[in-house]
Amino acid sequence: MRKLLLFTIVILSGFAFTGRLLYLQVLDDSFVGLSENNAIKRLYDYPQRGHIYDRENKLLVSNQPSYDVMVIPREVKAFDTLEFCGLLKMDKEKLMERLDKARVYSPRLPSVIIPQLTKSEFAYLQEKMRKYEGFYIQKRSLRDYQIEYGANFLGYIAEVNNRDIKRNAYYQSGDLIGRQGVEEFYEKTLRGVKGVKYLQKDRFNRDIGSYKKGSLDTLPQKGKDLHLTIDSELQKYGEKLMVNKRGGVVALEPSTGQILALVAAPNYDPALLVGRERSKNFTDLYLDSIAKPLFDRVLKGEYPPGSPFKTLNALIALQENVVDTKESFACHGGFYYARGAKLGCHHHKSPLSMIPGIANSCNAYFGNVYLRVIEKYATPQKGIDAWKKHLESFGLNNYMGYDLPNGSKGKIPGSELYNRAYDYPNYKWYATATVSNSIGQGEVLTTPMQLANVTAAIANRGWYYTPHIIKSIEGVEEEIPKEYRTKHHTTIDPENFDPVVQGMADVYNYGTAEALQIPDIEMCGKTGTAENFAKIDGKRVQLTDHSIFVAFAPKDNPKIAIAVFVENGYWGGRYAGKIASLMAESYLKGEVTRTDLEDWVLTHSLKEEYEKPLSGKPFPINDGKKISGKFLEDDKKINGKL
């Protein structure tokens, strides 16, 4: 009996051990990850990023090979550091610093020691790297720019940081990621998918062949090519006109919302952010706190819109039925809206109704109609909020949803802002407290992109598509995303746009842009001048005014809507109006006939103007009309009129 019991115990124990081994080795995978991390080496094969083309299939961005010296810290054996540093052409201290950083990141994952070797450097090092265990060369692809412009909308690629790695498990140290522009917004589409090869190692950490006979290996998948809506020739021309100036230009196709040009000035050659000098070049651009070439003024710059905003106030007044197109208002050098309070204006015929009021940019006319809109309601709070609602239907006071990294939302003030400012209900405020909004000053702020979109909505007589830069994606048969194919309708009835459009046409016919007419093109536009203030030595100082211009053409069935903003450009017709007219003609005709305008823009610089805050030189304060002397004489040479 004892023998039988002992035999039974042995048999049961054997079954128990066998079952446990079966569970641990076959069924339980809890230790698989740990064991494979120690026994398996991953080699990544990086795909080429997708190419980028313009709307006419012109290649803008391709790829070029690049090679990084990588290290896996735990695989590093003792080596001759001086000899190795000589090969890499780097200091020993720098090498040890990067090795320490790699160990902190991960002893078993690869880190970059030297990025972006040239082809000749790679050829020289390739065979010699075998002597240094734990080090190897990783092939990648860098951008190869075919153009020297467009850096603001193209963006660039850079090495991932710790935040990128924590946010997305796809990336590891040394990987490249898109920054800014389409490189950032379409990163997942452009980057492709890394290929992976698994190698098995023995207990001495030596490679012994493919893991599972290569059944888990994957090939890299190339990134998809992008076709953009950008007209590269128009973009190039816009950047040429904006040399030695600061600001932004946005050109849209009104019927589709496609972005034709997106000029941020000053800009830089995108090739500066490629290769071994990338870090130095980026630092130089980043530390330029005066010109700010990395600041995208067309998307992030918030400025008072100035007189182009009057077109919106005219539309709102018509929609609210507080004025018709025939009623006139007198202007005696400005609008007197309270005792001792005046909204100044330049000299022109008086009185004026809506259409000539737009053509001549009369502040008195728009001060009157704006107050009527606000005072139509029982309280100024209700009036200003109704006014604000109309403006928001044009895409103002909000992020617009375009397919580029977020810019700024601008600002359209409402009752909440003024209640807070005037400590309401302890202190009452009235419509006249906000009258600067009537001429695009006061608390109103817009971006150049928003102004271009407003212009497109007026050109379309009340609707617009969300501006977008993508035209098509390689291998994607369906149309662009629905949000870029959805019409947005404003709160203004279509019939109310006709007088405003006529007023903008008359800006060119006999108004403030008469000197900027383009032969054989019926242009519609609006000049604008915005006051410009800055803090210098802790004091609020008024600088030279900004130059603003919006336009679309032709008047009927428009093909282009454009907004131009030039910082410290004096007044709308001086810089911005000329640039807008030239770009519209270039796009519509394929040539420029107003060479007088072109020569003027190309030979005039605002560098001295931008240096005045540093030099202490005085600023000519103007509203586009009061300034005289050589500035007026310059413009009188062009058709003899401002």
XYZ file of C-alpha atoms in Angstrom:
642
model
C 0.000 0.000 0.000
C 2.819 2.395 0.886
C 4.533 1.599 -2.415
C 1.326 2.366 -4.284
C 0.903 5.675 -2.420
C 4.518 6.664 -3.104
C 4.136 5.744 -6.783
C 0.901 7.776 -6.989
C 2.570 10.842 -5.440
C 5.475 10.612 -7.890
C 3.092 10.310 -10.846
C 0.927 13.242 -9.690
C 4.005 15.397 -9.034
C 5.269 14.591 -12.513
C 1.957 15.625 -14.034
C 1.984 18.826 -11.959
C 5.529 19.786 -13.049
C 4.766 18.890 -16.669
C 1.583 20.956 -16.621
C 3.391 23.914 -15.083
C 6.168 23.742 -17.665
C 3.590 23.512 -20.438
C 1.841 26.613 -19.072
C 5.037 28.639 -18.642
C 6.605 27.707 -21.963
C 3.558 27.492 -24.224
C 0.509 29.156 -22.773
C 1.849 31.978 -20.571
C 3.330 34.877 -22.603
C 3.925 37.254 -19.685
C 7.690 36.815 -19.937
C 7.865 36.833 -23.706
C 8.367 40.578 -23.968
C 11.131 40.557 -21.349
C 12.967 37.604 -22.849
C 12.637 38.884 -26.389
C 13.936 42.295 -25.368
C 17.080 40.587 -24.169
C 17.404 38.050 -26.988
C 16.112 39.925 -29.994
C 17.585 42.908 -31.763
C 15.406 45.163 -33.911
C 16.854 46.852 -36.955
C 14.716 49.557 -38.525
C 14.572 50.365 -42.198
C 13.336 53.925 -42.588
C 11.101 54.743 -45.560
C 11.384 57.772 -47.777
C 8.989 60.575 -46.925
C 6.382 61.428 -49.504
C 7.234 64.041 -52.103
C 5.414 67.391 -52.182
C 4.134 68.949 -55.414
C 2.346 72.208 -56.208
C -1.034 72.541 -57.980
C 0.638 72.225 -61.415
C 2.561 69.064 -60.432
C 5.827 70.916 -60.005
C 8.101 69.074 -57.557
C 8.754 71.204 -54.470
C 10.285 68.740 -52.000
C 11.973 65.377 -52.578
C 14.465 63.318 -50.529
C 18.172 62.772 -50.237
C 19.992 59.987 -48.341
C 21.352 60.686 -44.872
C 23.332 58.580 -42.435
C 23.355 58.752 -38.628
C 25.965 57.240 -36.332
C 23.946 55.309 -33.726
C 24.818 53.618 -30.423
C 23.204 50.929 -28.278
C 24.864 51.674 -24.901
C 24.757 48.183 -23.360
C 26.445 46.673 -26.433
C 29.395 49.059 -26.325
C 32.771 47.414 -25.516
C 36.009 49.108 -24.529
C 37.374 51.066 -27.484
C 39.999 53.631 -28.382
C 38.063 56.846 -27.778
C 40.735 59.105 -29.294
C 40.854 57.086 -32.504
C 37.044 56.978 -32.658
C 36.750 60.719 -32.065
C 39.274 61.281 -34.838
C 37.132 59.287 -37.237
C 33.985 61.177 -36.235
C 35.751 64.544 -36.100
C 34.358 65.376 -32.678
C 35.754 66.157 -29.212
C 36.068 63.382 -26.657
C 34.031 65.415 -24.166
C 31.206 65.731 -26.665
C 31.280 62.006 -27.369
C 31.120 61.103 -23.670
C 28.300 63.591 -23.128
C 26.236 61.986 -25.888
C 26.985 58.477 -24.620
C 25.790 59.472 -21.143
C 22.632 60.946 -22.622
C 22.034 57.740 -24.592
C 22.373 55.619 -21.423
C 19.849 57.811 -19.630
C 17.386 57.465 -22.506
C 17.764 53.659 -22.696
C 20.721 51.236 -22.357
C 19.188 48.845 -24.899
C 17.587 51.216 -27.445
C 19.565 53.052 -30.140
C 20.378 56.746 -29.836
C 21.998 59.176 -32.266
C 25.639 60.086 -31.701
C 26.198 62.062 -34.885
C 23.295 62.899 -37.199
C 23.206 63.431 -40.914
C 26.561 62.345 -42.313
C 27.258 63.265 -45.905
C 27.730 60.591 -48.562
C 31.509 61.010 -48.465
C 31.589 60.796 -44.661
C 29.459 57.657 -44.787
C 31.732 56.015 -47.385
C 34.767 56.785 -45.249
C 33.282 55.439 -42.010
C 31.296 52.466 -43.273
C 34.043 49.823 -43.100
C 35.806 51.251 -40.047
C 32.668 51.092 -37.876
C 33.014 47.301 -37.577
C 35.808 47.817 -35.031
C 33.465 49.570 -32.596
C 30.902 47.254 -31.047
C 27.599 48.865 -30.149
C 27.975 51.523 -32.842
C 26.463 51.346 -36.312
C 25.292 53.597 -39.147
C 21.561 54.070 -39.754
C 20.379 55.185 -43.150
C 17.543 57.707 -43.285
C 16.253 60.223 -45.776
C 16.396 63.991 -45.443
C 14.474 66.592 -47.375
C 15.857 67.891 -50.647
C 14.196 71.217 -51.443
C 13.780 72.065 -55.119
C 12.793 75.669 -54.323
C 14.289 78.413 -52.187
C 10.972 79.783 -50.924
C 7.795 78.615 -49.178
C 9.449 77.589 -45.898
C 6.485 78.829 -43.845
C 3.899 76.533 -45.462
C 6.247 73.599 -46.190
C 7.672 73.341 -42.675
C 10.720 71.202 -41.914
C 11.713 67.911 -40.276
C 13.665 67.610 -37.056
C 14.695 64.969 -34.538
C 11.985 63.902 -32.124
C 12.153 65.043 -28.511
C 11.099 63.231 -25.336
C 7.598 64.676 -25.531
C 7.121 63.256 -29.033
C 8.321 59.833 -27.890
C 5.999 59.760 -24.873
C 3.048 60.941 -26.963
C 3.480 58.392 -29.766
C 5.064 54.938 -29.372
C 5.899 54.872 -33.105
C 8.866 57.176 -32.508
C 12.140 56.500 -30.764
C 15.252 58.535 -30.168
C 16.835 59.703 -33.405
C 13.660 59.504 -35.493
C 12.621 62.505 -37.561
C 9.253 64.253 -37.387
C 7.564 67.087 -39.256
C 7.513 70.526 -37.704
C 5.375 73.432 -38.900
C 3.489 73.655 -42.181
C 2.355 70.627 -44.155
C 5.274 68.572 -42.808
C 3.659 68.765 -39.371
C -0.030 68.628 -40.306
C 0.390 65.708 -42.720
C 3.173 63.974 -40.764
C 1.447 60.584 -40.577
C 0.742 60.643 -44.319
C 4.215 61.808 -45.351
C 6.357 59.687 -43.005
C 5.251 56.243 -44.223
C 5.829 53.173 -42.030
C 9.196 51.881 -40.803
C 10.279 48.408 -41.814
C 11.584 46.120 -39.039
C 14.059 43.235 -39.169
C 14.366 41.011 -36.082
C 17.720 39.382 -35.301
C 18.227 36.720 -32.641
C 21.195 36.895 -30.281
C 22.942 34.260 -28.181
C 23.872 34.532 -24.515
C 27.089 36.296 -25.535
C 25.002 38.973 -27.259
C 26.138 37.857 -30.703
C 23.831 37.903 -33.727
C 22.946 34.341 -34.740
C 20.428 34.973 -37.524
C 16.895 36.054 -38.225
C 14.308 35.589 -35.511
C 11.635 33.024 -36.461
C 13.224 32.783 -39.912
C 12.236 36.355 -40.706
C 8.508 35.651 -40.555
C 7.942 38.769 -38.452
C 10.108 41.056 -40.577
C 8.352 43.883 -42.432
C 9.347 46.060 -45.345
C 9.214 49.869 -45.117
C 6.227 51.594 -46.690
C 7.078 54.843 -48.467
C 5.181 57.944 -47.404
C 2.425 59.177 -49.675
C 3.044 62.082 -52.045
C 1.069 65.288 -51.504
C -0.225 67.629 -54.180
C -0.827 71.101 -52.760
C -3.114 73.887 -53.932
C -0.184 76.322 -53.916
C 0.736 78.070 -57.161
C 4.503 78.003 -56.729
C 5.135 80.780 -59.264
C 2.668 83.089 -57.497
C 4.258 82.172 -54.157
C 7.712 82.935 -55.519
C 6.554 86.279 -56.901
C 4.863 87.221 -53.631
C 8.008 86.502 -51.634
C 10.027 88.540 -54.108
C 7.727 91.546 -53.657
C 7.916 91.211 -49.859
C 11.720 91.317 -49.651
C 12.867 93.858 -47.020
C 9.323 94.061 -45.686
C 7.474 92.322 -42.861
C 3.965 91.011 -42.972
C 1.938 88.469 -44.857
C 0.109 87.754 -48.098
C -2.697 85.215 -48.525
C -4.262 84.414 -51.895
C -7.296 82.120 -52.159
C -9.394 80.699 -54.955
C -12.868 81.897 -53.850
C -14.843 79.122 -55.580
C -12.968 76.326 -53.751
C -11.158 77.797 -50.738
C -7.862 76.521 -52.128
C -4.809 78.435 -50.911
C -2.901 79.808 -53.901
C -0.145 81.613 -52.004
C 0.834 81.923 -48.364
C 3.642 84.439 -47.984
C 5.123 85.198 -44.582
C 7.822 87.856 -44.542
C 10.615 87.724 -43.755
C 11.047 84.116 -44.817
C 14.097 81.873 -45.234
C 15.484 79.229 -47.570
C 14.043 75.896 -46.340
C 17.368 74.194 -47.181
C 18.889 75.986 -44.165
C 17.167 73.464 -41.904
C 18.699 70.409 -43.574
C 22.044 68.764 -42.832
C 24.756 69.140 -40.213
C 24.368 72.934 -40.058
C 20.661 72.662 -39.291
C 21.037 73.183 -35.539
C 23.197 76.285 -35.945
C 20.925 77.751 -38.619
C 17.797 77.072 -36.594
C 19.342 78.756 -33.558
C 20.206 81.831 -35.628
C 16.637 82.042 -36.963
C 15.107 81.396 -33.537
C 17.219 84.028 -31.791
C 16.328 86.720 -34.333
C 13.801 88.328 -32.002
C 13.459 91.433 -34.189
C 12.616 90.109 -37.677
C 11.229 86.780 -36.296
C 11.564 84.717 -39.502
C 10.141 81.627 -37.764
C 6.964 83.490 -36.779
C 4.250 82.780 -39.340
C 2.621 86.189 -39.628
C -0.081 85.029 -42.064
C -1.525 82.520 -39.572
C -0.410 83.798 -36.172
C -0.059 87.542 -36.636
C -3.018 89.438 -35.130
C -3.479 92.994 -36.354
C -6.238 95.628 -36.486
C -7.839 95.096 -39.906
C -8.304 98.812 -40.570
C -10.570 100.056 -43.347
C -11.207 96.685 -45.103
C -13.340 95.987 -42.030
C -15.695 98.770 -43.179
C -17.058 96.437 -45.855
C -18.300 94.123 -43.110
C -19.914 96.960 -41.191
C -21.683 98.027 -44.392
C -23.037 94.493 -44.886
C -24.230 94.288 -41.282
C -25.944 97.678 -41.531
C -27.818 96.545 -44.643
C -28.793 93.233 -43.052
C -30.018 95.008 -39.917
C -32.018 97.476 -42.072
C -30.576 100.529 -40.335
C -29.476 102.187 -43.590
C -30.045 101.903 -47.331
C -27.602 102.478 -50.152
C -28.910 105.969 -50.936
C -28.783 107.638 -47.525
C -25.841 110.005 -47.172
C -23.834 111.305 -44.222
C -21.812 114.479 -44.072
C -18.102 114.399 -43.345
C -16.315 117.511 -42.132
C -12.849 116.081 -41.672
C -14.170 113.317 -39.435
C -17.020 111.986 -37.308
C -17.882 113.872 -34.113
C -19.536 111.224 -31.930
C -19.317 112.945 -28.518
C -18.295 116.272 -27.030
C -14.632 116.738 -27.926
C -14.435 113.235 -29.423
C -13.683 112.884 -33.130
C -12.993 110.020 -35.504
C -10.689 111.759 -37.988
C -11.001 111.398 -41.756
C -9.216 112.596 -44.881
C -10.689 115.176 -47.234
C -13.127 114.053 -49.924
C -16.514 114.995 -51.351
C -19.325 115.270 -48.809
C -21.912 114.041 -48.096
C -21.468 110.396 -49.182
C -23.749 107.379 -49.434
C -22.634 103.767 -49.055
C -20.970 103.033 -52.413
C -18.851 106.220 -52.596
C -18.385 105.913 -48.838
C -16.592 102.607 -49.430
C -14.717 103.923 -52.476
C -13.435 106.955 -50.543
C -13.072 105.115 -47.204
C -15.090 107.701 -45.266
C -14.754 107.290 -41.497
C -17.745 109.556 -40.821
C -20.049 107.376 -42.922
C -19.058 104.176 -41.157
C -19.055 105.737 -37.703
C -22.692 106.695 -38.248
C -23.905 103.344 -39.606
C -22.019 101.385 -36.939
C -23.731 103.334 -34.131
C -27.083 102.731 -35.778
C -26.468 98.974 -35.724
C -25.568 98.935 -32.023
C -28.274 101.386 -30.990
C -30.993 99.488 -32.840
C -31.213 97.154 -29.846
C -32.569 97.859 -26.373
C -29.106 97.846 -24.805
C -25.599 98.264 -26.216
C -24.841 94.764 -24.880
C -27.480 93.219 -27.112
C -26.416 95.404 -30.020
C -22.734 94.533 -29.848
C -23.506 90.817 -29.498
C -25.767 90.875 -32.568
C -22.969 92.663 -34.472
C -20.458 90.081 -33.238
C -22.643 87.169 -34.368
C -22.684 88.486 -37.926
C -18.902 88.805 -37.968
C -18.350 85.312 -36.609
C -20.334 83.919 -39.546
C -17.412 85.089 -41.743
C -14.988 82.907 -39.754
C -13.707 85.685 -37.480
C -13.022 85.300 -33.749
C -12.218 81.621 -34.229
C -9.653 79.138 -35.468
C -10.582 78.554 -39.059
C -9.966 74.824 -39.351
C -7.473 74.972 -42.231
C -5.064 72.055 -42.730
C -2.028 73.766 -41.261
C -0.858 74.003 -37.645
C -3.155 76.273 -35.639
C -2.640 79.977 -35.981
C -4.371 82.685 -33.972
C -8.132 83.205 -33.653
C -8.102 87.001 -33.729
C -10.623 88.921 -31.628
C -14.107 90.296 -32.138
C -15.199 92.045 -28.936
C -18.606 91.423 -27.404
C -20.590 92.610 -24.407
C -18.618 90.433 -22.012
C -15.392 92.249 -22.827
C -16.895 95.732 -22.476
C -18.863 94.844 -19.335
C -15.626 93.723 -17.759
C -13.704 96.761 -18.983
C -16.288 99.252 -17.695
C -17.128 97.344 -14.494
C -20.736 96.966 -15.559
C -23.319 97.324 -13.922
C -21.476 99.754 -11.640
C -20.627 101.887 -14.655
C -22.712 102.028 -17.800
C -21.200 102.090 -21.252
C -22.712 103.224 -24.529
C -22.278 102.441 -28.207
C -19.955 105.418 -28.658
C -17.426 103.738 -26.350
C -16.870 101.155 -29.087
C -16.997 103.412 -32.171
C -13.397 102.591 -33.179
C -14.716 99.171 -34.201
C -16.484 100.921 -37.080
C -13.181 101.470 -38.909
C -11.401 98.240 -37.944
C -9.499 99.644 -34.974
C -10.379 99.482 -31.303
C -10.448 95.960 -29.909
C -10.846 94.208 -33.284
C -7.992 91.911 -34.351
C -7.721 89.652 -37.389
C -5.050 87.542 -39.088
C -4.119 87.962 -42.775
C -5.658 84.521 -43.398
C -8.952 85.654 -41.893
C -8.967 88.834 -43.990
C -8.400 86.805 -47.159
C -11.267 84.482 -46.211
C -13.583 87.462 -45.560
C -12.641 88.815 -48.995
C -13.449 85.440 -50.597
C -16.838 85.399 -48.846
C -17.649 88.872 -50.218
C -16.467 87.822 -53.680
C -18.856 84.822 -53.468
C -21.698 87.064 -52.251
C -22.111 85.374 -48.905
C -20.431 81.970 -48.686
C -16.982 80.416 -48.451
C -15.140 77.132 -48.144
C -12.659 76.583 -45.333
C -9.228 77.555 -46.710
C -7.073 74.479 -47.303
C -3.724 73.627 -48.845
C -4.243 69.962 -49.794
C -5.347 69.192 -53.334
C -4.835 65.428 -53.408
C -2.990 62.583 -51.668
C -1.277 59.782 -53.561
C -3.307 56.590 -53.604
C -6.356 58.176 -51.977
C -9.224 58.034 -54.449
C -11.845 59.862 -52.422
C -12.074 63.633 -52.524
C -10.416 65.919 -50.022
C -11.958 65.743 -46.514
C -15.592 66.792 -46.198
C -14.791 69.802 -44.031
C -13.050 71.388 -47.039
C -15.999 70.649 -49.354
C -18.699 72.089 -47.077
C -20.049 75.558 -47.869
C -20.269 77.998 -44.978
C -22.969 80.647 -45.365
C -22.781 84.012 -43.655
C -25.724 85.681 -41.903
C -25.914 88.313 -44.664
C -28.498 87.921 -47.429
C -26.939 87.597 -50.928
C -28.635 90.741 -52.298
C -26.905 92.890 -49.675
C -23.488 92.120 -51.173
C -24.063 93.862 -54.515
C -23.644 97.472 -53.290
C -20.599 96.537 -51.232
C -19.006 94.764 -54.201
C -19.724 97.849 -56.341
C -18.141 100.057 -53.690
C -15.024 97.864 -53.767
C -14.961 98.086 -57.581
C -15.155 101.865 -57.298
C -12.153 101.845 -54.963
C -10.246 101.085 -58.172
C -12.467 103.104 -60.506
C -12.184 106.473 -58.752
C -11.409 105.826 -55.109
C -8.355 105.280 -52.937
C -6.791 102.703 -55.323
C -7.439 104.481 -58.623
C -3.702 104.625 -59.304
C -3.469 100.835 -58.977
C -5.823 99.853 -61.814
C -4.849 96.790 -63.844
C -5.587 96.914 -67.611
C -8.333 94.543 -68.786
C -9.144 93.279 -65.262
C -12.103 94.570 -63.250
C -10.655 94.548 -59.758
C -12.503 95.039 -56.477
C -10.530 96.102 -53.445
C -10.288 98.077 -50.241
C -7.365 100.054 -48.902
C -6.607 100.057 -45.198
C -4.390 101.857 -42.715
C -4.060 100.612 -39.135
C -2.509 102.444 -36.223
C 0.541 100.706 -34.837
C 1.675 100.834 -31.216
C 4.533 99.155 -29.366
C 6.145 99.307 -25.952
C 9.597 100.867 -26.033
C 11.442 101.216 -22.737
C 8.182 100.508 -20.928
C 6.264 103.267 -22.718
C 3.461 102.830 -25.259
C 4.721 104.481 -28.429
C 2.878 105.008 -31.703
C 4.913 103.743 -34.636
C 4.417 104.146 -38.373
C 1.031 102.824 -39.479
C 0.506 99.426 -41.092
C -0.411 99.103 -44.782
C -3.375 96.798 -45.554
C -5.172 95.876 -48.747
C -7.772 93.281 -49.744
C -8.942 92.564 -53.276
C -10.589 90.046 -55.552
C -10.794 89.730 -59.313
C -12.537 89.647 -61.636
C -15.613 91.319 -60.190
C -17.885 88.559 -61.493
C -16.887 84.890 -61.303
C -13.777 85.783 -59.252
C -10.670 83.621 -59.595
C -8.531 85.097 -56.819
C -9.088 86.790 -53.452
C -6.088 88.310 -51.759
C -5.153 90.024 -48.505
C -1.849 91.839 -47.997
C -0.523 93.170 -44.709
C 2.736 95.150 -44.559
C 3.958 96.206 -41.130
C 4.908 99.891 -40.859
C 3.917 100.357 -44.518
C 2.420 103.857 -44.028
C -1.005 103.428 -45.711
C -2.935 100.886 -47.738
C -2.131 102.039 -51.265
C 1.551 102.633 -50.631
C 2.772 99.042 -50.256
C -0.039 96.532 -49.715
C -2.234 97.818 -52.565
C 0.574 97.658 -55.098
C 1.555 94.135 -54.038
C -2.034 92.868 -54.160
C -2.652 94.339 -57.616
C 0.592 92.946 -59.019
C -0.035 89.455 -57.654
C -3.597 89.418 -58.985
C -2.407 90.447 -62.444
C 0.414 87.906 -62.404
C -1.993 85.098 -61.515
C -4.777 86.035 -63.914
C -2.650 87.034 -66.912
C 0.550 85.080 -66.388
C 2.470 88.323 -66.822
C 2.867 91.767 -65.282
C 2.089 94.851 -67.352
C 2.185 97.370 -64.491
C 5.978 97.324 -64.411
C 5.910 100.822 -62.899
C 4.261 99.395 -59.787
C 6.595 96.404 -59.781
C 9.739 98.534 -60.058
C 8.530 100.733 -57.202
C 7.866 97.804 -54.860
C 11.138 96.030 -55.683
C 13.239 99.161 -55.154
C 11.627 100.311 -51.903
C 12.620 98.859 -48.554
C 11.249 99.235 -45.043
C 14.431 98.084 -43.295
C 15.132 101.589 -42.038
C 11.595 101.777 -40.676
C 12.052 98.571 -38.705
C 15.322 99.810 -37.242
C 13.800 102.989 -35.797
C 12.758 101.486 -32.433
C 16.420 100.555 -31.938
C 17.938 103.712 -33.395
C 15.679 106.196 -31.649
C 14.717 107.911 -34.908
C 11.249 109.516 -34.998
C 8.263 107.854 -36.645
C 6.122 109.711 -39.175
C 2.620 109.389 -37.710
C 0.073 109.287 -40.498
C -3.308 108.020 -41.493
C -2.390 107.728 -45.137
C -3.548 111.249 -45.873
C -1.836 113.701 -43.531
C 1.729 112.726 -44.410
C 3.432 114.844 -47.049
C 6.813 115.477 -48.608
C 8.835 112.841 -50.405
C 6.373 110.029 -49.627
C 3.534 111.701 -51.483
C 5.838 112.684 -54.314
C 6.868 109.024 -54.753
C 3.277 107.901 -55.165
C 2.257 110.836 -57.376
C 4.723 109.546 -59.926
C 2.441 106.521 -60.347
C -0.468 107.777 -62.460
C -0.154 111.119 -60.692
C -2.434 110.110 -57.825
C -2.405 108.293 -54.495
